[in-house]
């Protein structure tokens, strides 16, 4: 019973921390509106966490082996919980980013120490790695939906505040284990020096994570900012990815060859991202088939690459740390490369949509006396929304009382809204296609690893 | 087998989306203000006045090297005009010249469309080329008033041309 409580606490801790890499995705639009920052600046709420997690993962794993995994896990969870509280109370972007960095340090310690502790719970390193990877994947998959739900029903701050009690509850079963830890951990660390990380698997993980992070981040921004969906509606739309990943999970058992699974997954992710880059219209339904491909690809690739990175390598905590570092470094690289691309494209498309909208207005059948006033209100609305995709609807309020004139204005409004949505959809195209290229690039290390494995078999 | 299926699924999706026009997005084109703009068959003096002023906007935008839409968004208030002029490094004289050119262009278009008597058009062009600065800016920037009804435009031109029988400006008697 004690063992299962400990196992559950560790799995929840891993899931909660790794969910944090994506849980705020749906809250980003609310955060940047409330804290009055740009899209580029708000991206750092994701980048800061993932960057620090990537940097802290391997040192945290080493520390866990030297000081004692339970102690490091407890300290990590307390730091993570305290920083989550600070995130929830942050009134400025600077404070939020600082708290996110501290959160990532605590999170890295908790996640890597958990991998060190899990073999004693599950009875084998292989099962421990499986549980650890599954908990992380589940957390990352549930994260965006849960974040969207909390943002819509409560507030973006509630995402972080809810993590405080979760972190503290996870600490409790660890207290007994920590008391039992002696100097054994330090001796074990000296006995078992860490081997070299699996370069190909980790490189592929980084590239795939770059593509996946971009996929999730860009899809959410497209749905909420481009097409003006509510966070709950966007959360429902993006659950297509984790649901298809969950449904595809049994495939991983049916195809034992790691290289084939990884390569197929990467191709599906690239295909799905290319589909998102080629959306024929601004329609949520059209995002579903590409999301399903990405979800299936995610299930195949992440498990295969994590398995390859940990297979036969010891100590597992440190190699697990390398996989965390690779994945989150990939996320950071993806966000840093793609954010300037899509923000520049958004600016261009926004300017073009403004011109097209005013052209439609000038050439419309709307009462001439309303035209310049409307043009001015549309221009004001666009200026008021800064570098965001503008919602021009308020510029048309109040609608004229005359029914005929009202119909003309409503038709014009819908035409301009459609123009803006199509422009916003197109603004994300290049970024999705670049992320597809990231995914395809992962085929290189996967191919090299398969070739090396075959050479060793011969 | 698994790799082949993945390639097939990805290609099918991409081909379907391409066939549905996924790569063919183009924003609604914004017309070149320097290109001739056809006048539609007007049914009222109000439509005459509207087309006249849109042509004027085209002419002024062409002169300034901006789109008609950019100029339309810049004209409604003094603040937006000043911002527009500052952004593009345009001084008052250049703006006034452009607006005068716009009015001349509108007269040309109206004459080409057979909506203005050629003799009257000639006279209006001469006046427009020397249109007092304030009147020229007022004519364009105050277009909303002019749009209210055709008499707004006629009143304005009437103020400039007190001795012309305004009934003959547009061939509507």
XYZ file of C-alpha atoms in Angstrom:
631
model
C 0.000 0.000 0.000
C 2.805 2.367 0.969
C 4.611 1.506 -2.239
C 1.592 2.219 -4.428
C 0.989 5.558 -2.694
C 4.611 6.478 -3.334
C 4.372 5.346 -6.960
C 1.197 7.339 -7.471
C 2.719 10.423 -5.852
C 5.786 10.196 -8.101
C 3.696 9.692 -11.237
C 1.461 12.641 -10.337
C 4.519 14.777 -9.622
C 6.086 13.934 -12.998
C 2.788 14.478 -14.821
C 2.161 17.820 -13.082
C 5.633 19.182 -13.781
C 5.713 18.094 -17.409
C 2.162 19.341 -17.944
C 3.508 22.741 -16.970
C 5.463 22.904 -20.206
C 2.180 23.097 -22.089
C -0.574 23.836 -19.552
C -0.314 27.591 -19.991
C -0.578 27.444 -23.779
C -4.319 28.152 -23.770
C -3.901 30.770 -21.064
C -1.304 32.771 -23.013
C -3.831 34.997 -24.810
C -5.446 35.869 -21.452
C -2.053 36.467 -19.868
C -0.895 38.811 -22.587
C -4.140 40.733 -22.531
C -4.187 41.025 -18.748
C -0.511 41.833 -18.303
C -0.559 43.988 -21.451
C 2.437 42.456 -23.206
C 3.169 41.443 -26.796
C 2.828 37.964 -28.297
C 6.625 37.708 -28.414
C 6.942 38.593 -24.729
C 4.251 36.179 -23.597
C 5.994 33.360 -25.459
C 8.665 33.628 -22.774
C 6.189 32.278 -20.213
C 6.652 29.000 -22.094
C 10.245 29.509 -23.199
C 11.588 30.419 -19.727
C 10.106 27.315 -18.116
C 11.267 24.952 -20.843
C 14.720 26.512 -21.098
C 15.425 26.297 -17.370
C 13.980 22.777 -17.236
C 16.317 21.753 -20.074
C 19.333 23.282 -18.345
C 18.519 21.969 -14.868
C 17.485 18.397 -15.762
C 20.902 16.682 -15.886
C 22.416 18.546 -12.875
C 19.225 17.728 -10.948
C 19.602 14.031 -11.813
C 23.250 14.097 -10.663
C 22.248 15.828 -7.439
C 19.542 13.224 -6.835
C 22.140 10.466 -7.073
C 24.556 12.212 -4.731
C 22.306 13.710 -2.076
C 19.456 11.216 -2.187
C 16.588 11.061 -4.657
C 13.793 11.404 -2.077
C 15.379 14.488 -0.519
C 15.881 16.103 -3.913
C 12.330 15.193 -4.963
C 10.908 16.743 -1.755
C 12.997 19.897 -2.138
C 12.072 20.077 -5.823
C 8.349 19.746 -5.146
C 8.431 22.381 -2.388
C 10.288 24.810 -4.659
C 7.914 23.971 -7.522
C 4.866 24.551 -5.288
C 6.175 27.831 -3.861
C 7.065 29.107 -7.345
C 3.629 28.065 -8.623
C 2.085 30.197 -5.868
C 4.278 33.118 -6.969
C 3.184 32.577 -10.611
C -0.461 32.668 -9.554
C 0.036 35.900 -7.640
C 2.333 37.601 -10.190
C 1.025 40.975 -11.261
C 3.663 41.635 -13.896
C 5.296 39.710 -16.710
C 8.729 40.102 -15.082
C 7.611 38.491 -11.833
C 5.768 35.762 -13.711
C 8.869 34.911 -15.764
C 11.085 34.860 -12.673
C 8.659 32.555 -10.884
C 8.459 30.301 -13.957
C 12.265 29.909 -13.914
C 12.232 28.917 -10.235
C 9.303 26.586 -10.934
C 11.344 24.853 -13.654
C 14.332 24.325 -11.307
C 12.067 22.689 -8.728
C 10.279 20.729 -11.442
C 13.522 19.406 -12.935
C 14.611 18.163 -9.496
C 11.260 16.452 -8.880
C 11.075 14.783 -12.309
C 14.640 13.472 -12.416
C 14.640 12.329 -8.783
C 11.378 10.488 -9.461
C 13.031 8.375 -12.154
C 15.688 7.433 -9.612
C 13.034 6.444 -7.049
C 10.611 4.592 -9.322
C 12.605 1.317 -9.785
C 12.169 0.553 -6.075
C 8.415 1.039 -6.538
C 7.931 -0.872 -9.791
C 10.562 -3.568 -9.239
C 12.565 -2.943 -12.433
C 14.257 -0.096 -14.245
C 12.388 -0.895 -17.456
C 8.972 -0.701 -15.791
C 10.075 2.441 -13.953
C 11.080 4.081 -17.239
C 7.737 3.070 -18.759
C 5.717 4.537 -15.886
C 7.853 7.688 -15.852
C 7.493 8.246 -19.614
C 3.748 7.493 -19.515
C 3.153 9.913 -16.625
C 5.048 12.643 -18.462
C 3.210 11.999 -21.739
C -0.161 11.959 -19.975
C 0.635 15.226 -18.190
C 1.767 16.895 -21.403
C -1.346 15.617 -23.213
C -3.839 16.660 -20.523
C -2.076 19.973 -19.850
C -3.498 22.223 -22.588
C -7.088 21.056 -22.091
C -6.922 21.418 -18.304
C -5.298 24.831 -18.657
C -7.968 25.987 -21.091
C -10.747 24.770 -18.832
C -9.313 26.514 -15.756
C -8.673 29.719 -17.699
C -12.231 29.827 -18.951
C -13.985 28.756 -15.751
C -11.777 30.520 -13.195
C -8.713 32.434 -14.424
C -5.225 31.828 -15.766
C -3.858 32.332 -12.241
C -5.857 29.308 -11.048
C -3.707 27.029 -13.245
C -0.714 27.805 -11.064
C -2.542 28.017 -7.741
C -4.001 24.530 -8.227
C -0.475 23.134 -8.560
C 0.429 24.228 -5.015
C -1.707 21.650 -3.131
C -0.863 18.981 -5.735
C 2.867 19.485 -5.147
C 2.443 19.435 -1.358
C 0.305 16.274 -1.409
C 2.989 14.557 -3.513
C 5.593 15.411 -0.862
C 3.885 13.452 1.947
C 4.615 9.854 0.833
C 8.232 10.854 0.154
C 8.981 11.901 3.735
C 9.425 8.337 5.008
C 11.662 7.409 2.071
C 13.838 10.452 2.672
C 14.356 9.549 6.340
C 15.528 6.069 5.282
C 18.035 7.493 2.810
C 21.540 7.418 4.143
C 24.851 7.896 2.468
C 24.051 4.944 0.229
C 23.068 7.225 -2.609
C 26.440 8.954 -2.652
C 28.278 5.637 -2.657
C 26.118 4.329 -5.496
C 26.825 7.468 -7.512
C 30.545 6.878 -7.152
C 30.227 3.216 -8.108
C 28.210 3.842 -11.262
C 29.595 6.667 -13.380
C 27.149 7.920 -15.975
C 27.708 6.659 -19.524
C 27.441 8.774 -22.645
C 23.910 9.844 -23.596
C 22.357 8.341 -26.735
C 23.120 11.226 -29.085
C 20.917 10.208 -32.010
C 17.835 9.494 -29.885
C 18.254 12.720 -27.919
C 18.841 14.785 -31.060
C 15.710 13.293 -32.634
C 13.765 13.994 -29.418
C 14.876 17.631 -29.549
C 13.788 18.059 -33.176
C 10.448 16.309 -32.690
C 9.769 18.349 -29.539
C 10.517 21.557 -31.448
C 7.918 20.546 -34.016
C 5.361 19.448 -31.418
C 5.753 22.560 -29.273
C 5.235 24.690 -32.311
C 2.222 22.629 -33.302
C 0.525 23.018 -29.950
C 1.441 26.668 -29.435
C 0.549 27.740 -32.960
C -2.720 25.782 -33.124
C -3.858 27.389 -29.874
C -2.889 30.892 -30.983
C -4.603 30.322 -34.314
C -7.810 29.131 -32.641
C -7.987 31.776 -29.918
C -6.327 34.790 -31.475
C -6.878 34.150 -35.163
C -10.364 32.699 -35.085
C -11.515 34.128 -31.732
C -12.539 30.843 -30.109
C -12.998 30.802 -26.334
C -10.321 28.903 -24.336
C -12.840 26.110 -23.613
C -13.735 25.735 -27.293
C -10.046 25.804 -28.202
C -9.315 23.247 -25.458
C -12.006 20.988 -26.927
C -10.526 21.424 -30.414
C -6.949 20.632 -29.377
C -7.955 17.505 -27.433
C -8.013 15.807 -30.844
C -4.227 15.484 -30.483
C -4.038 13.751 -27.052
C -7.102 11.599 -27.786
C -5.588 10.270 -30.993
C -2.262 9.800 -29.183
C -4.054 7.779 -26.493
C -5.880 5.653 -29.085
C -2.643 5.016 -30.984
C -0.706 3.965 -27.867
C -1.430 0.195 -28.357
C 0.392 0.427 -31.704
C 3.641 0.874 -29.807
C 3.356 -2.680 -28.419
C 2.504 -4.183 -31.815
C 5.560 -2.740 -33.560
C 8.621 -3.782 -31.588
C 11.152 -2.085 -33.862
C 11.952 1.243 -32.255
C 13.404 2.811 -35.409
C 10.338 2.038 -37.538
C 8.017 3.458 -34.875
C 10.095 6.600 -34.503
C 10.370 7.156 -38.277
C 6.647 6.551 -38.892
C 5.716 8.903 -36.062
C 7.962 11.638 -37.383
C 6.472 11.316 -40.886
C 2.939 11.550 -39.479
C 3.853 14.605 -37.392
C 5.398 16.274 -40.464
C 2.327 15.410 -42.564
C -0.049 16.776 -39.927
C 1.937 19.988 -39.548
C 2.079 20.439 -43.328
C -1.713 19.989 -43.349
C -2.050 22.730 -40.738
C 0.147 24.932 -42.899
C -2.117 24.325 -45.888
C -5.547 24.813 -44.289
C -7.924 25.659 -47.133
C -10.248 27.660 -44.880
C -10.627 29.120 -41.379
C -12.502 26.110 -39.998
C -11.947 24.145 -36.775
C -13.102 20.939 -38.485
C -10.264 21.235 -40.991
C -7.705 21.274 -38.156
C -8.885 17.875 -36.893
C -7.383 15.505 -39.526
C -3.917 17.133 -39.213
C -4.178 17.063 -35.409
C -5.066 13.357 -35.506
C -1.957 12.635 -37.602
C 0.204 14.662 -35.189
C -1.323 12.844 -32.185
C -0.672 9.378 -33.622
C 2.839 10.465 -34.585
C 3.433 11.771 -31.071
C 2.432 8.431 -29.493
C 4.709 6.482 -31.825
C 7.726 8.758 -31.738
C 8.091 9.941 -28.148
C 7.830 6.481 -26.618
C 10.207 5.000 -29.211
C 12.828 7.702 -28.805
C 12.652 7.740 -24.991
C 12.971 3.945 -25.018
C 15.991 4.189 -27.335
C 17.607 6.883 -25.198
C 17.285 4.847 -21.974
C 17.774 1.331 -23.368
C 20.708 -0.371 -21.628
C 22.001 2.886 -20.199
C 22.791 3.459 -16.583
C 22.207 5.312 -14.334
C 18.733 5.777 -15.696
C 18.008 9.013 -13.808
C 20.838 10.803 -15.583
C 19.845 9.471 -18.993
C 16.268 10.385 -18.183
C 17.615 13.832 -17.386
C 19.195 13.950 -20.839
C 15.869 13.113 -22.486
C 14.151 15.866 -20.481
C 16.944 18.284 -21.427
C 16.700 17.347 -25.118
C 12.935 17.564 -25.269
C 12.696 20.893 -23.549
C 15.680 22.358 -25.399
C 13.827 21.369 -28.562
C 10.698 23.115 -27.329
C 12.720 26.273 -26.665
C 14.426 26.123 -30.070
C 11.077 25.637 -31.797
C 9.486 28.569 -30.024
C 12.491 30.846 -30.532
C 12.747 30.080 -34.241
C 9.040 30.226 -34.996
C 7.854 33.131 -32.848
C 9.588 35.837 -34.926
C 8.438 34.129 -38.132
C 4.762 34.058 -37.267
C 4.704 37.444 -35.529
C 6.255 39.034 -38.659
C 3.752 37.168 -40.851
C 0.911 38.282 -38.573
C 2.007 41.926 -38.934
C 2.100 41.614 -42.719
C -1.234 39.847 -42.926
C -2.826 42.282 -40.470
C -1.769 45.250 -42.593
C -3.054 43.542 -45.737
C -6.334 42.628 -44.050
C -6.757 46.254 -42.938
C -6.296 47.438 -46.518
C -8.641 44.777 -47.897
C -11.214 45.560 -45.217
C -11.224 49.275 -45.978
C -11.335 48.505 -49.715
C -14.406 46.363 -49.108
C -15.911 49.178 -47.058
C -15.272 51.871 -49.702
C -16.682 49.698 -52.481
C -19.642 48.440 -50.452
C -23.239 49.493 -50.706
C -23.178 50.882 -47.174
C -24.653 54.330 -46.772
C -21.946 56.765 -47.954
C -22.384 58.923 -44.873
C -21.212 55.966 -42.714
C -18.184 54.996 -44.766
C -15.422 57.270 -43.556
C -16.682 57.087 -40.003
C -16.582 53.275 -40.217
C -13.135 53.370 -41.832
C -11.950 55.487 -38.939
C -13.509 53.169 -36.331
C -11.985 50.096 -37.999
C -8.562 51.768 -38.100
C -8.969 52.770 -34.414
C -9.982 49.236 -33.440
C -6.963 47.771 -35.230
C -4.651 50.317 -33.589
C -6.185 49.663 -30.145
C -5.412 45.956 -30.418
C -1.712 46.649 -31.006
C 0.148 43.691 -32.469
C -2.730 41.267 -31.940
C -5.036 39.888 -34.609
C -7.797 42.513 -34.503
C -11.425 41.782 -33.754
C -13.091 44.398 -35.963
C -16.652 43.540 -34.881
C -16.879 46.232 -32.161
C -16.139 48.891 -34.816
C -19.563 48.167 -36.336
C -21.517 48.718 -33.107
C -24.116 50.057 -32.790
C -25.679 48.708 -35.977
C -27.931 51.098 -37.940
C -31.608 51.013 -37.012
C -32.832 51.011 -40.610
C -33.261 47.275 -41.496
C -31.969 47.631 -45.056
C -28.941 49.608 -43.977
C -28.334 47.198 -41.095
C -28.259 44.260 -43.529
C -25.693 46.079 -45.663
C -23.501 46.803 -42.619
C -23.790 43.235 -41.261
C -22.840 41.822 -44.682
C -19.843 44.137 -44.830
C -18.835 43.277 -41.236
C -18.952 39.538 -41.983
C -16.923 40.074 -45.147
C -14.211 41.958 -43.246
C -14.190 39.455 -40.345
C -13.769 36.646 -42.895
C -10.930 38.567 -44.534
C -9.161 38.968 -41.172
C -9.646 35.275 -40.276
C -8.296 34.102 -43.628
C -5.356 36.457 -43.266
C -4.680 35.152 -39.734
C -4.857 31.537 -40.967
C -2.390 32.311 -43.716
C -0.106 34.114 -41.255
C 0.552 30.801 -39.474
C 1.221 28.796 -42.660
C 4.963 29.393 -42.934
C 5.483 28.543 -39.248
C 3.582 25.266 -39.536
C 5.577 24.337 -42.619
C 8.856 25.138 -40.827
C 7.753 22.929 -37.902
C 7.019 20.158 -40.399
C 10.604 20.571 -41.619
C 11.823 20.232 -37.982
C 9.950 16.948 -37.726
C 11.345 15.661 -41.020
C 14.864 16.641 -39.901
C 14.463 14.174 -37.022
C 14.560 11.396 -39.654
C 18.315 12.013 -40.016
C 19.342 10.990 -36.466
C 16.689 8.244 -36.480
C 18.123 6.888 -39.741
C 21.678 7.071 -38.414
C 20.685 5.218 -35.257
C 18.899 2.483 -37.255
C 21.944 2.079 -39.490
C 24.243 1.798 -36.467
C 21.943 -0.758 -34.833
C 21.959 -2.883 -38.002
C 25.782 -2.670 -38.217
C 26.042 -3.847 -34.595
C 23.653 -6.727 -35.315
C 25.802 -7.811 -38.263
C 4.612 -1.365 -43.560
C 4.142 1.175 -40.753
C 6.431 3.670 -42.470
C 4.601 3.181 -45.792
C 1.238 3.791 -44.135
C 2.551 6.944 -42.464
C 3.850 8.295 -45.781
C 0.546 7.481 -47.525
C -1.598 9.112 -44.806
C 0.548 12.252 -44.812
C 0.530 12.559 -48.599
C -3.235 12.042 -48.838
C -3.864 14.827 -46.323
C -1.459 17.245 -48.007
C -2.813 16.524 -51.512
C -6.453 16.948 -50.401
C -5.691 20.255 -48.681
C -3.723 21.490 -51.683
C -6.564 20.511 -54.009
C -9.011 22.382 -51.763
C -6.968 25.554 -52.221
C -4.728 25.334 -49.167
C -1.810 27.073 -50.846
C -3.785 29.537 -52.912
C -4.739 32.164 -50.343
C -4.463 35.701 -51.637
C -5.819 38.706 -49.764
C -8.621 40.593 -51.513
C -6.596 42.758 -53.881
C -6.366 46.453 -53.248
C -6.735 48.345 -56.510
C -3.899 50.456 -57.857
C -5.078 54.042 -57.262
C -3.203 55.207 -60.355
C -5.092 52.809 -62.635
C -8.286 54.134 -64.230
C -11.360 53.287 -62.195
C -14.528 52.567 -64.112
C -17.548 54.506 -63.010
C -20.581 52.326 -62.539
C -23.853 53.460 -64.069
C -25.082 55.884 -61.431
C -28.748 56.003 -60.554
C -28.794 59.107 -58.446
C -26.943 62.270 -57.696
C -25.772 60.644 -54.486
C -24.040 57.897 -56.480
C -22.507 60.561 -58.727
C -21.158 62.348 -55.702
C -19.835 59.144 -54.149
C -18.003 58.082 -57.307
C -16.648 61.571 -57.730
C -15.163 61.524 -54.266
C -13.805 57.971 -54.564
C -12.071 59.044 -57.773
C -10.693 62.056 -55.929
C -9.398 59.725 -53.241
C -7.768 57.558 -55.946
C -6.132 60.580 -57.538
C -4.777 61.935 -54.266
C -3.535 58.497 -53.180
C -1.829 57.989 -56.551
C -0.112 61.360 -56.204
C 1.127 60.450 -52.713
C 2.164 56.915 -53.670
C -0.155 55.251 -51.147
C -3.284 53.156 -51.517
C -6.749 54.702 -51.553
C -7.471 52.677 -48.404
C -4.494 54.080 -46.503
C -5.549 57.616 -47.379
C -9.182 56.917 -46.466
C -8.122 55.699 -43.031
C -5.902 58.769 -42.616
C -8.397 61.481 -43.550
C -11.262 61.327 -41.040
C -9.678 63.484 -38.302
C -6.947 66.063 -38.051
C -5.060 63.778 -35.700
C -5.051 60.861 -38.142
C -4.017 63.209 -40.953
C -1.106 64.569 -38.946
C -0.027 61.072 -37.973
C -0.204 59.941 -41.602
C 1.785 62.964 -42.805
C 4.422 62.502 -40.096
C 4.793 58.767 -40.790
C 5.364 59.335 -44.478
C 7.304 62.586 -44.254
C 4.699 64.518 -46.212
C 4.380 68.267 -45.620
C 1.166 70.321 -45.878
C 1.994 71.572 -49.377
C 2.464 68.052 -50.712
C -0.783 66.898 -49.136
C -2.649 69.856 -50.579
C -1.160 69.327 -54.014
C -2.141 65.694 -53.903
C -5.707 66.519 -52.974
C -5.949 69.094 -55.765
C -4.670 66.440 -58.176
C -7.275 64.061 -56.802
C -10.097 66.484 -57.487
C -8.829 67.008 -61.050
C -8.679 63.225 -61.506
C -12.282 62.927 -60.294
C -13.403 65.547 -62.800
C -11.564 63.676 -65.587
C -13.205 60.389 -64.574
C -16.632 62.012 -64.399
C -16.166 63.502 -67.837
C -14.890 60.183 -69.275
C -17.969 58.506 -67.853
C -20.144 61.076 -69.538
C -21.469 62.314 -66.235
C -20.164 65.868 -66.516
C -20.612 68.230 -69.378
C -17.162 68.698 -71.081
C -17.423 72.467 -70.970
C -18.219 72.468 -67.289
C -15.485 69.916 -66.684
C -12.947 72.226 -68.282
C -14.003 75.048 -66.012
C -13.967 72.843 -62.922
C -10.465 71.578 -63.746
C -9.186 75.124 -63.929
C -10.752 75.904 -60.584
C -9.625 72.653 -58.970
C -6.021 73.258 -60.003
C -6.123 76.473 -58.059
C -8.461 75.266 -55.367
C -7.755 77.103 -52.143
C -5.847 74.862 -49.811
C -8.402 74.779 -47.007
C -11.246 74.106 -49.419
C -9.326 71.260 -51.062
C -8.589 69.521 -47.767
C -12.078 70.211 -46.555
C -13.554 68.757 -49.716
C -11.797 65.425 -49.192
C -11.558 65.208 -45.431
C -15.107 66.435 -45.019
C -16.296 63.888 -47.521
C -18.667 62.447 -44.980
C -20.725 65.623 -45.107
C -20.587 65.572 -48.860
C -21.747 61.968 -48.875
C -24.850 62.926 -46.946
C -26.432 63.983 -50.192
C -25.300 65.201 -53.541
C -26.184 68.760 -52.659
C -23.291 68.677 -50.138
C -20.840 68.411 -53.011
C -22.774 70.867 -55.092
C -22.858 73.323 -52.202
C -19.118 73.038 -51.796
C -18.440 73.565 -55.459
C -21.060 76.261 -55.422
C -19.131 78.045 -52.720
C -16.111 78.002 -54.980
C -18.012 78.681 -58.158
C -20.790 81.078 -57.185
C -21.609 82.084 -60.708
C -22.004 78.600 -62.206
C -25.407 77.086 -62.601
C -24.836 73.950 -60.518
C -27.759 72.185 -62.146
C -25.613 71.611 -65.205
C -22.513 70.241 -63.440
C -23.879 66.744 -63.506
C -25.822 66.055 -66.653
C -29.042 65.599 -64.769
C -30.561 68.975 -65.282
